[in-house]
Amino acid sequence: QVQLVETGGGLVQAGGSLRLSCAASGRTFSRYAMGWFRQAPGKEREFVAGIWQSSSTRYADSVKGRFTISRDNAKNIVYLQMNSLKPEDAAVYYCAENPILDTTPSSYDYWGQGTQVTVSS
């Protein structure tokens, strides 16, 4: 059974930084794409960033240049470094695992429970 556990959320002031981590278990981590999504109250879940194996990445336009996704296949962890945070980045952040890199939430097989990110202005 695949398990994904996100950590690292919290409260930060606008302009600050946070690093989210997602620890995966249950199948060969390195074979799968990992995505970060977020969902704010009253909004649809949206793609934030994704990584395929170790080098192919994609970002939502809203976070390009501020967020960086990376993965450590030896530790089965994917990270999301978030810099220059804005109030509009506040949401519950989820990691998800999928055979291919995709920006559509419904295509992902497994999801973590989410971690809250709050950005004060």
Short mmCIF file of N, CA, C and O in Angstrom, two decimals:
data_model
loop_
_atom_site.label_atom_id
_atom_site.label_comp_id
_atom_site.label_asym_id
_atom_site.label_seq_id
_atom_site.Cartn_x
_atom_site.Cartn_y
_atom_site.Cartn_z
N GLN A 1 0.84 -1.19 0.00
CA GLN A 1 0.00 0.00 0.00
C GLN A 1 0.88 1.24 0.00
O GLN A 1 1.76 1.39 0.83
N VAL A 2 0.64 2.16 -0.93
CA VAL A 2 1.41 3.40 -1.01
C VAL A 2 0.95 4.35 0.08
O VAL A 2 -0.25 4.53 0.31
N GLN A 3 1.91 4.93 0.75
CA GLN A 3 1.62 5.96 1.74
C GLN A 3 2.46 7.20 1.44
O GLN A 3 3.66 7.09 1.15
N LEU A 4 1.83 8.35 1.52
CA LEU A 4 2.50 9.62 1.33
C LEU A 4 2.21 10.49 2.55
O LEU A 4 1.05 10.67 2.92
N VAL A 5 3.26 11.03 3.15
CA VAL A 5 3.10 11.84 4.35
C VAL A 5 3.81 13.17 4.16
O VAL A 5 5.04 13.22 4.02
N GLU A 6 3.03 14.24 4.17
CA GLU A 6 3.58 15.59 4.00
C GLU A 6 3.89 16.20 5.36
O GLU A 6 3.16 16.01 6.32
N THR A 7 4.96 16.94 5.41
CA THR A 7 5.33 17.72 6.59
C THR A 7 5.91 19.05 6.13
O THR A 7 6.24 19.23 4.95
N GLY A 8 6.01 19.98 7.07
CA GLY A 8 6.69 21.24 6.79
C GLY A 8 5.79 22.45 6.65
O GLY A 8 6.29 23.57 6.50
N GLY A 9 4.50 22.25 6.68
CA GLY A 9 3.61 23.40 6.59
C GLY A 9 3.67 24.24 7.85
O GLY A 9 4.28 23.87 8.85
N GLY A 10 3.03 25.40 7.78
CA GLY A 10 3.01 26.28 8.95
C GLY A 10 2.61 27.67 8.58
O GLY A 10 2.11 27.93 7.48
N LEU A 11 2.85 28.58 9.52
CA LEU A 11 2.52 29.99 9.34
C LEU A 11 3.79 30.76 9.02
O LEU A 11 4.80 30.61 9.72
N VAL A 12 3.74 31.55 7.98
CA VAL A 12 4.89 32.35 7.58
C VAL A 12 4.42 33.71 7.12
O VAL A 12 3.29 33.85 6.62
N GLN A 13 5.25 34.71 7.29
CA GLN A 13 4.90 36.04 6.80
C GLN A 13 5.13 36.12 5.29
O GLN A 13 5.97 35.40 4.74
N ALA A 14 4.40 37.00 4.66
CA ALA A 14 4.60 37.22 3.23
C ALA A 14 6.07 37.57 2.97
O ALA A 14 6.67 38.33 3.73
N GLY A 15 6.61 36.97 1.92
CA GLY A 15 8.02 37.15 1.62
C GLY A 15 8.92 36.09 2.22
O GLY A 15 10.09 35.99 1.86
N GLY A 16 8.38 35.30 3.11
CA GLY A 16 9.15 34.27 3.77
C GLY A 16 9.22 32.98 2.97
O GLY A 16 8.74 32.91 1.83
N SER A 17 9.81 31.97 3.59
CA SER A 17 10.04 30.70 2.93
C SER A 17 9.59 29.54 3.80
O SER A 17 9.60 29.63 5.04
N LEU A 18 9.22 28.46 3.14
CA LEU A 18 8.94 27.19 3.79
C LEU A 18 9.44 26.08 2.88
O LEU A 18 9.46 26.24 1.65
N ARG A 19 9.79 24.96 3.48
CA ARG A 19 10.11 23.77 2.69
C ARG A 19 9.19 22.64 3.11
O ARG A 19 9.19 22.23 4.28
N LEU A 20 8.43 22.16 2.17
CA LEU A 20 7.57 21.02 2.40
C LEU A 20 8.30 19.74 2.02
O LEU A 20 9.08 19.72 1.07
N SER A 21 8.01 18.69 2.75
CA SER A 21 8.56 17.37 2.44
C SER A 21 7.42 16.38 2.31
O SER A 21 6.39 16.51 2.98
N CYS A 22 7.63 15.39 1.49
CA CYS A 22 6.65 14.32 1.33
C CYS A 22 7.42 13.00 1.31
O CYS A 22 8.20 12.75 0.39
N ALA A 23 7.20 12.21 2.33
CA ALA A 23 7.86 10.90 2.42
C ALA A 23 6.95 9.83 1.85
O ALA A 23 5.77 9.74 2.23
N ALA A 24 7.50 9.04 0.96
CA ALA A 24 6.70 8.02 0.27
C ALA A 24 7.16 6.63 0.66
O ALA A 24 8.33 6.38 0.94
N SER A 25 6.22 5.72 0.69
CA SER A 25 6.54 4.32 0.93
C SER A 25 5.52 3.46 0.20
O SER A 25 4.44 3.92 -0.16
N GLY A 26 5.91 2.20 -0.04
CA GLY A 26 4.97 1.25 -0.60
C GLY A 26 5.25 0.76 -1.99
O GLY A 26 4.75 -0.30 -2.37
N ARG A 27 6.02 1.53 -2.79
CA ARG A 27 6.43 1.02 -4.08
C ARG A 27 7.69 1.76 -4.51
O ARG A 27 8.12 2.71 -3.85
N THR A 28 8.28 1.36 -5.62
CA THR A 28 9.58 1.89 -6.02
C THR A 28 9.45 3.36 -6.38
O THR A 28 9.03 3.72 -7.48
N PHE A 29 9.84 4.19 -5.45
CA PHE A 29 9.63 5.64 -5.53
C PHE A 29 10.22 6.22 -6.81
O PHE A 29 9.59 7.05 -7.47
N SER A 30 11.42 5.80 -7.16
CA SER A 30 12.13 6.43 -8.28
C SER A 30 11.44 6.23 -9.63
O SER A 30 11.74 6.96 -10.58
N ARG A 31 10.55 5.29 -9.71
CA ARG A 31 9.88 5.01 -10.98
C ARG A 31 8.70 5.92 -11.26
O ARG A 31 8.15 5.90 -12.37
N TYR A 32 8.31 6.72 -10.28
CA TYR A 32 7.06 7.46 -10.39
C TYR A 32 7.27 8.96 -10.37
O TYR A 32 8.20 9.47 -9.76
N ALA A 33 6.38 9.63 -11.08
CA ALA A 33 6.34 11.09 -11.01
C ALA A 33 5.69 11.50 -9.69
O ALA A 33 4.80 10.81 -9.17
N MET A 34 6.13 12.62 -9.18
CA MET A 34 5.57 13.18 -7.95
C MET A 34 5.07 14.58 -8.23
O MET A 34 5.74 15.37 -8.90
N GLY A 35 3.93 14.87 -7.70
CA GLY A 35 3.36 16.20 -7.90
C GLY A 35 3.00 16.85 -6.58
O GLY A 35 2.68 16.17 -5.60
N TRP A 36 3.07 18.15 -6.56
CA TRP A 36 2.54 18.95 -5.45
C TRP A 36 1.32 19.71 -5.98
O TRP A 36 1.39 20.32 -7.05
N PHE A 37 0.27 19.65 -5.21
CA PHE A 37 -0.96 20.36 -5.51
C PHE A 37 -1.35 21.18 -4.28
O PHE A 37 -0.86 20.95 -3.19
N ARG A 38 -2.27 22.10 -4.48
CA ARG A 38 -2.78 22.85 -3.34
C ARG A 38 -4.26 23.14 -3.53
O ARG A 38 -4.75 23.18 -4.66
N GLN A 39 -4.91 23.34 -2.42
CA GLN A 39 -6.33 23.65 -2.45
C GLN A 39 -6.64 24.67 -1.36
O GLN A 39 -6.44 24.40 -0.17
N ALA A 40 -7.12 25.80 -1.80
CA ALA A 40 -7.56 26.85 -0.88
C ALA A 40 -9.06 26.70 -0.64
O ALA A 40 -9.76 26.11 -1.48
N PRO A 41 -9.57 27.24 0.46
CA PRO A 41 -11.01 27.11 0.75
C PRO A 41 -11.86 27.64 -0.40
O PRO A 41 -11.62 28.74 -0.91
N GLY A 42 -12.82 26.84 -0.82
CA GLY A 42 -13.74 27.25 -1.87
C GLY A 42 -13.17 27.19 -3.27
O GLY A 42 -13.84 27.60 -4.22
N LYS A 43 -11.96 26.66 -3.41
CA LYS A 43 -11.34 26.59 -4.73
C LYS A 43 -11.04 25.15 -5.11
O LYS A 43 -10.97 24.26 -4.26
N GLU A 44 -10.83 24.95 -6.40
CA GLU A 44 -10.46 23.64 -6.91
C GLU A 44 -9.02 23.33 -6.52
O GLU A 44 -8.20 24.22 -6.34
N ARG A 45 -8.75 22.04 -6.44
CA ARG A 45 -7.36 21.63 -6.22
C ARG A 45 -6.57 21.94 -7.49
O ARG A 45 -7.01 21.64 -8.59
N GLU A 46 -5.39 22.55 -7.32
CA GLU A 46 -4.63 22.96 -8.47
C GLU A 46 -3.20 22.45 -8.42
O GLU A 46 -2.61 22.28 -7.35
N PHE A 47 -2.66 22.23 -9.61
CA PHE A 47 -1.28 21.79 -9.75
C PHE A 47 -0.34 22.91 -9.36
O PHE A 47 -0.55 24.07 -9.73
N VAL A 48 0.72 22.55 -8.63
CA VAL A 48 1.74 23.52 -8.24
C VAL A 48 3.06 23.19 -8.94
O VAL A 48 3.66 24.03 -9.59
N ALA A 49 3.51 21.96 -8.78
CA ALA A 49 4.80 21.55 -9.34
C ALA A 49 4.84 20.04 -9.45
O ALA A 49 4.17 19.34 -8.69
N GLY A 50 5.64 19.56 -10.39
CA GLY A 50 5.79 18.12 -10.55
C GLY A 50 7.19 17.78 -10.98
O GLY A 50 7.90 18.61 -11.57
N ILE A 51 7.60 16.56 -10.67
CA ILE A 51 8.94 16.10 -11.02
C ILE A 51 8.87 14.66 -11.50
O ILE A 51 8.20 13.82 -10.90
N TRP A 52 9.52 14.44 -12.60
CA TRP A 52 9.57 13.11 -13.21
C TRP A 52 11.00 12.60 -13.06
O TRP A 52 11.94 13.25 -13.54
N GLN A 53 11.16 11.50 -12.38
CA GLN A 53 12.46 10.95 -12.05
C GLN A 53 13.27 12.06 -11.38
O GLN A 53 12.83 12.60 -10.36
N SER A 54 14.41 12.43 -11.87
CA SER A 54 15.21 13.39 -11.10
C SER A 54 15.36 14.75 -11.75
O SER A 54 15.74 15.71 -11.08
N SER A 55 15.06 14.86 -13.03
CA SER A 55 15.46 16.11 -13.67
C SER A 55 14.35 16.84 -14.42
O SER A 55 14.49 18.01 -14.70
N SER A 56 13.31 16.18 -14.73
CA SER A 56 12.25 16.82 -15.50
C SER A 56 11.23 17.41 -14.54
O SER A 56 10.63 16.69 -13.74
N THR A 57 11.04 18.71 -14.62
CA THR A 57 10.13 19.38 -13.71
C THR A 57 9.14 20.26 -14.47
O THR A 57 9.40 20.69 -15.60
N ARG A 58 8.02 20.51 -13.83
CA ARG A 58 7.02 21.45 -14.36
C ARG A 58 6.49 22.27 -13.21
O ARG A 58 6.38 21.77 -12.07
N TYR A 59 6.13 23.50 -13.53
CA TYR A 59 5.61 24.41 -12.51
C TYR A 59 4.38 25.14 -13.03
O TYR A 59 4.28 25.43 -14.22
N ALA A 60 3.48 25.43 -12.12
CA ALA A 60 2.41 26.35 -12.45
C ALA A 60 3.01 27.74 -12.67
O ALA A 60 3.99 28.12 -12.01
N ASP A 61 2.41 28.49 -13.58
CA ASP A 61 2.94 29.83 -13.86
C ASP A 61 2.98 30.69 -12.61
O ASP A 61 3.87 31.53 -12.45
N SER A 62 2.04 30.48 -11.72
CA SER A 62 1.93 31.33 -10.53
C SER A 62 3.09 31.13 -9.55
O SER A 62 3.29 31.97 -8.67
N VAL A 63 3.84 30.04 -9.69
CA VAL A 63 4.92 29.78 -8.73
C VAL A 63 6.29 29.73 -9.38
O VAL A 63 7.31 29.60 -8.68
N LYS A 64 6.35 29.84 -10.69
CA LYS A 64 7.64 29.78 -11.38
C LYS A 64 8.58 30.87 -10.86
O LYS A 64 8.19 32.01 -10.69
N GLY A 65 9.82 30.46 -10.62
CA GLY A 65 10.81 31.38 -10.10
C GLY A 65 10.79 31.55 -8.60
O GLY A 65 11.71 32.14 -8.02
N ARG A 66 9.75 31.04 -7.94
CA ARG A 66 9.66 31.14 -6.48
C ARG A 66 9.72 29.78 -5.80
O ARG A 66 10.26 29.66 -4.69
N PHE A 67 9.15 28.77 -6.43
CA PHE A 67 9.10 27.43 -5.86
C PHE A 67 10.04 26.51 -6.63
O PHE A 67 10.21 26.65 -7.84
N THR A 68 10.61 25.56 -5.90
CA THR A 68 11.48 24.56 -6.52
C THR A 68 11.12 23.18 -5.99
O THR A 68 11.07 22.97 -4.78
N ILE A 69 10.88 22.27 -6.91
CA ILE A 69 10.61 20.89 -6.54
C ILE A 69 11.87 20.06 -6.75
O ILE A 69 12.61 20.28 -7.71
N SER A 70 12.10 19.14 -5.85
CA SER A 70 13.25 18.25 -5.97
C SER A 70 12.89 16.94 -5.30
O SER A 70 11.90 16.84 -4.57
N ARG A 71 13.72 15.94 -5.56
CA ARG A 71 13.45 14.64 -4.95
C ARG A 71 14.76 13.96 -4.58
O ARG A 71 15.79 14.18 -5.23
N ASP A 72 14.70 13.16 -3.55
CA ASP A 72 15.83 12.35 -3.12
C ASP A 72 15.36 10.89 -3.22
O ASP A 72 14.63 10.41 -2.34
N ASN A 73 15.75 10.23 -4.28
CA ASN A 73 15.27 8.87 -4.50
C ASN A 73 15.85 7.87 -3.50
O ASN A 73 15.26 6.83 -3.25
N ALA A 74 16.99 8.20 -2.92
CA ALA A 74 17.57 7.32 -1.91
C ALA A 74 16.76 7.35 -0.61
O ALA A 74 16.71 6.35 0.11
N LYS A 75 16.12 8.49 -0.35
CA LYS A 75 15.34 8.63 0.88
C LYS A 75 13.84 8.55 0.63
O LYS A 75 13.05 8.62 1.57
N ASN A 76 13.43 8.43 -0.62
CA ASN A 76 12.01 8.39 -0.98
C ASN A 76 11.27 9.65 -0.51
O ASN A 76 10.17 9.57 0.07
N ILE A 77 11.87 10.79 -0.76
CA ILE A 77 11.28 12.05 -0.32
C ILE A 77 11.26 13.01 -1.51
O ILE A 77 12.22 13.10 -2.27
N VAL A 78 10.17 13.74 -1.62
CA VAL A 78 10.08 14.84 -2.56
C VAL A 78 9.90 16.12 -1.76
O VAL A 78 9.19 16.14 -0.74
N TYR A 79 10.55 17.17 -2.21
CA TYR A 79 10.53 18.46 -1.50
C TYR A 79 9.88 19.53 -2.36
O TYR A 79 9.90 19.47 -3.58
N LEU A 80 9.35 20.52 -1.67
CA LEU A 80 8.90 21.72 -2.34
C LEU A 80 9.45 22.90 -1.54
O LEU A 80 8.97 23.19 -0.45
N GLN A 81 10.45 23.54 -2.10
CA GLN A 81 11.00 24.76 -1.50
C GLN A 81 10.19 25.95 -1.99
O GLN A 81 10.10 26.17 -3.20
N MET A 82 9.62 26.67 -1.06
CA MET A 82 8.74 27.79 -1.41
C MET A 82 9.36 29.07 -0.87
O MET A 82 9.51 29.22 0.35
N ASN A 83 9.73 29.94 -1.77
CA ASN A 83 10.32 31.24 -1.41
C ASN A 83 9.41 32.37 -1.82
O ASN A 83 8.52 32.18 -2.66
N SER A 84 9.65 33.53 -1.27
CA SER A 84 8.86 34.73 -1.61
C SER A 84 7.37 34.43 -1.54
O SER A 84 6.61 34.76 -2.46
N LEU A 85 6.96 33.85 -0.46
CA LEU A 85 5.56 33.45 -0.33
C LEU A 85 4.62 34.65 -0.30
O LEU A 85 4.97 35.71 0.25
N LYS A 86 3.47 34.45 -0.90
CA LYS A 86 2.45 35.49 -0.97
C LYS A 86 1.19 35.00 -0.25
O LYS A 86 0.97 33.78 -0.15
N PRO A 87 0.35 35.90 0.17
CA PRO A 87 -0.90 35.47 0.82
C PRO A 87 -1.71 34.53 -0.06
O PRO A 87 -2.37 33.62 0.46
N GLU A 88 -1.66 34.72 -1.36
CA GLU A 88 -2.43 33.85 -2.25
C GLU A 88 -1.85 32.44 -2.38
O GLU A 88 -2.46 31.57 -3.00
N ASP A 89 -0.68 32.20 -1.80
CA ASP A 89 -0.14 30.84 -1.77
C ASP A 89 -0.72 30.02 -0.62
O ASP A 89 -0.50 28.81 -0.56
N ALA A 90 -1.45 30.65 0.27
CA ALA A 90 -2.01 29.94 1.41
C ALA A 90 -3.01 28.88 0.93
O ALA A 90 -3.89 29.16 0.12
N ALA A 91 -2.85 27.68 1.44
CA ALA A 91 -3.70 26.56 1.02
C ALA A 91 -3.25 25.32 1.79
O ALA A 91 -2.24 25.34 2.50
N VAL A 92 -4.00 24.26 1.61
CA VAL A 92 -3.52 22.94 2.02
C VAL A 92 -2.74 22.37 0.84
O VAL A 92 -3.25 22.35 -0.29
N TYR A 93 -1.52 21.95 1.12
CA TYR A 93 -0.65 21.42 0.08
C TYR A 93 -0.61 19.90 0.18
O TYR A 93 -0.43 19.34 1.28
N TYR A 94 -0.77 19.27 -0.97
CA TYR A 94 -0.79 17.82 -1.05
C TYR A 94 0.31 17.33 -1.98
O TYR A 94 0.55 17.95 -3.02
N CYS A 95 0.90 16.22 -1.65
CA CYS A 95 1.74 15.54 -2.62
C CYS A 95 0.98 14.34 -3.16
O CYS A 95 0.07 13.80 -2.52
N ALA A 96 1.36 13.95 -4.36
CA ALA A 96 0.67 12.86 -5.04
C ALA A 96 1.66 12.12 -5.92
O ALA A 96 2.65 12.69 -6.39
N GLU A 97 1.36 10.86 -6.16
CA GLU A 97 2.26 9.99 -6.91
C GLU A 97 1.52 9.43 -8.12
O GLU A 97 0.34 9.06 -8.02
N ASN A 98 2.22 9.33 -9.24
CA ASN A 98 1.59 8.90 -10.48
C ASN A 98 2.64 8.28 -11.40
O ASN A 98 3.80 8.66 -11.34
N PRO A 99 2.22 7.38 -12.27
CA PRO A 99 3.21 6.82 -13.20
C PRO A 99 3.83 7.86 -14.14
O PRO A 99 4.98 7.69 -14.55
N ILE A 100 3.07 8.89 -14.49
CA ILE A 100 3.61 9.90 -15.39
C ILE A 100 3.39 11.29 -14.80
O ILE A 100 2.51 11.49 -13.96
N LEU A 101 4.17 12.24 -15.27
CA LEU A 101 4.03 13.61 -14.81
C LEU A 101 2.83 14.25 -15.51
O LEU A 101 2.77 14.30 -16.73
N ASP A 102 1.91 14.71 -14.73
CA ASP A 102 0.66 15.27 -15.26
C ASP A 102 0.23 16.40 -14.34
O ASP A 102 0.50 16.39 -13.15
N THR A 103 -0.47 17.36 -14.91
CA THR A 103 -0.94 18.49 -14.09
C THR A 103 -2.37 18.31 -13.63
O THR A 103 -2.90 19.17 -12.92
N THR A 104 -3.01 17.23 -14.03
CA THR A 104 -4.42 17.00 -13.71
C THR A 104 -4.55 16.18 -12.44
O THR A 104 -4.08 15.04 -12.39
N PRO A 105 -5.16 16.71 -11.40
CA PRO A 105 -5.25 15.97 -10.14
C PRO A 105 -5.88 14.58 -10.29
O PRO A 105 -5.42 13.63 -9.66
N SER A 106 -6.88 14.46 -11.12
CA SER A 106 -7.61 13.19 -11.22
C SER A 106 -6.76 12.07 -11.80
O SER A 106 -7.13 10.90 -11.69
N SER A 107 -5.64 12.40 -12.40
CA SER A 107 -4.80 11.36 -12.97
C SER A 107 -3.87 10.72 -11.95
O SER A 107 -3.24 9.70 -12.24
N TYR A 108 -3.79 11.27 -10.76
CA TYR A 108 -2.85 10.77 -9.76
C TYR A 108 -3.46 9.64 -8.94
O TYR A 108 -4.62 9.71 -8.52
N ASP A 109 -2.64 8.63 -8.70
CA ASP A 109 -3.10 7.43 -8.03
C ASP A 109 -3.22 7.59 -6.52
O ASP A 109 -4.17 7.11 -5.91
N TYR A 110 -2.24 8.20 -5.94
CA TYR A 110 -2.15 8.25 -4.48
C TYR A 110 -1.88 9.66 -4.00
O TYR A 110 -1.14 10.41 -4.65
N TRP A 111 -2.43 9.95 -2.81
CA TRP A 111 -2.35 11.29 -2.24
C TRP A 111 -1.97 11.21 -0.77
O TRP A 111 -2.34 10.26 -0.07
N GLY A 112 -1.27 12.25 -0.33
CA GLY A 112 -1.05 12.41 1.10
C GLY A 112 -2.24 13.08 1.75
O GLY A 112 -3.23 13.44 1.09
N GLN A 113 -2.13 13.30 3.06
CA GLN A 113 -3.23 13.88 3.82
C GLN A 113 -3.24 15.40 3.76
O GLN A 113 -4.23 16.03 4.14
N GLY A 114 -2.15 15.99 3.30
CA GLY A 114 -2.07 17.44 3.17
C GLY A 114 -1.41 18.10 4.36
O GLY A 114 -1.43 17.59 5.48
N THR A 115 -0.83 19.27 4.10
CA THR A 115 -0.23 20.09 5.14
C THR A 115 -0.62 21.54 4.89
O THR A 115 -0.58 22.02 3.75
N GLN A 116 -1.00 22.22 5.95
CA GLN A 116 -1.53 23.58 5.82
C GLN A 116 -0.38 24.59 5.71
O GLN A 116 0.55 24.59 6.53
N VAL A 117 -0.51 25.47 4.75
CA VAL A 117 0.41 26.61 4.62
C VAL A 117 -0.42 27.89 4.77
O VAL A 117 -1.39 28.09 4.04
N THR A 118 -0.04 28.71 5.72
CA THR A 118 -0.72 29.97 5.97
C THR A 118 0.29 31.09 5.79
O THR A 118 1.39 31.04 6.35
N VAL A 119 -0.08 32.09 5.02
CA VAL A 119 0.82 33.22 4.75
C VAL A 119 0.14 34.49 5.22
O VAL A 119 -0.93 34.86 4.71
N SER A 120 0.75 35.15 6.17
CA SER A 120 0.19 36.39 6.70
C SER A 120 0.74 37.58 5.92
O SER A 120 1.90 37.61 5.53
N SER A 121 -0.12 38.56 5.72
CA SER A 121 0.30 39.75 4.95
C SER A 121 0.84 40.83 5.85
O SER A 121 0.77 40.75 7.07
#
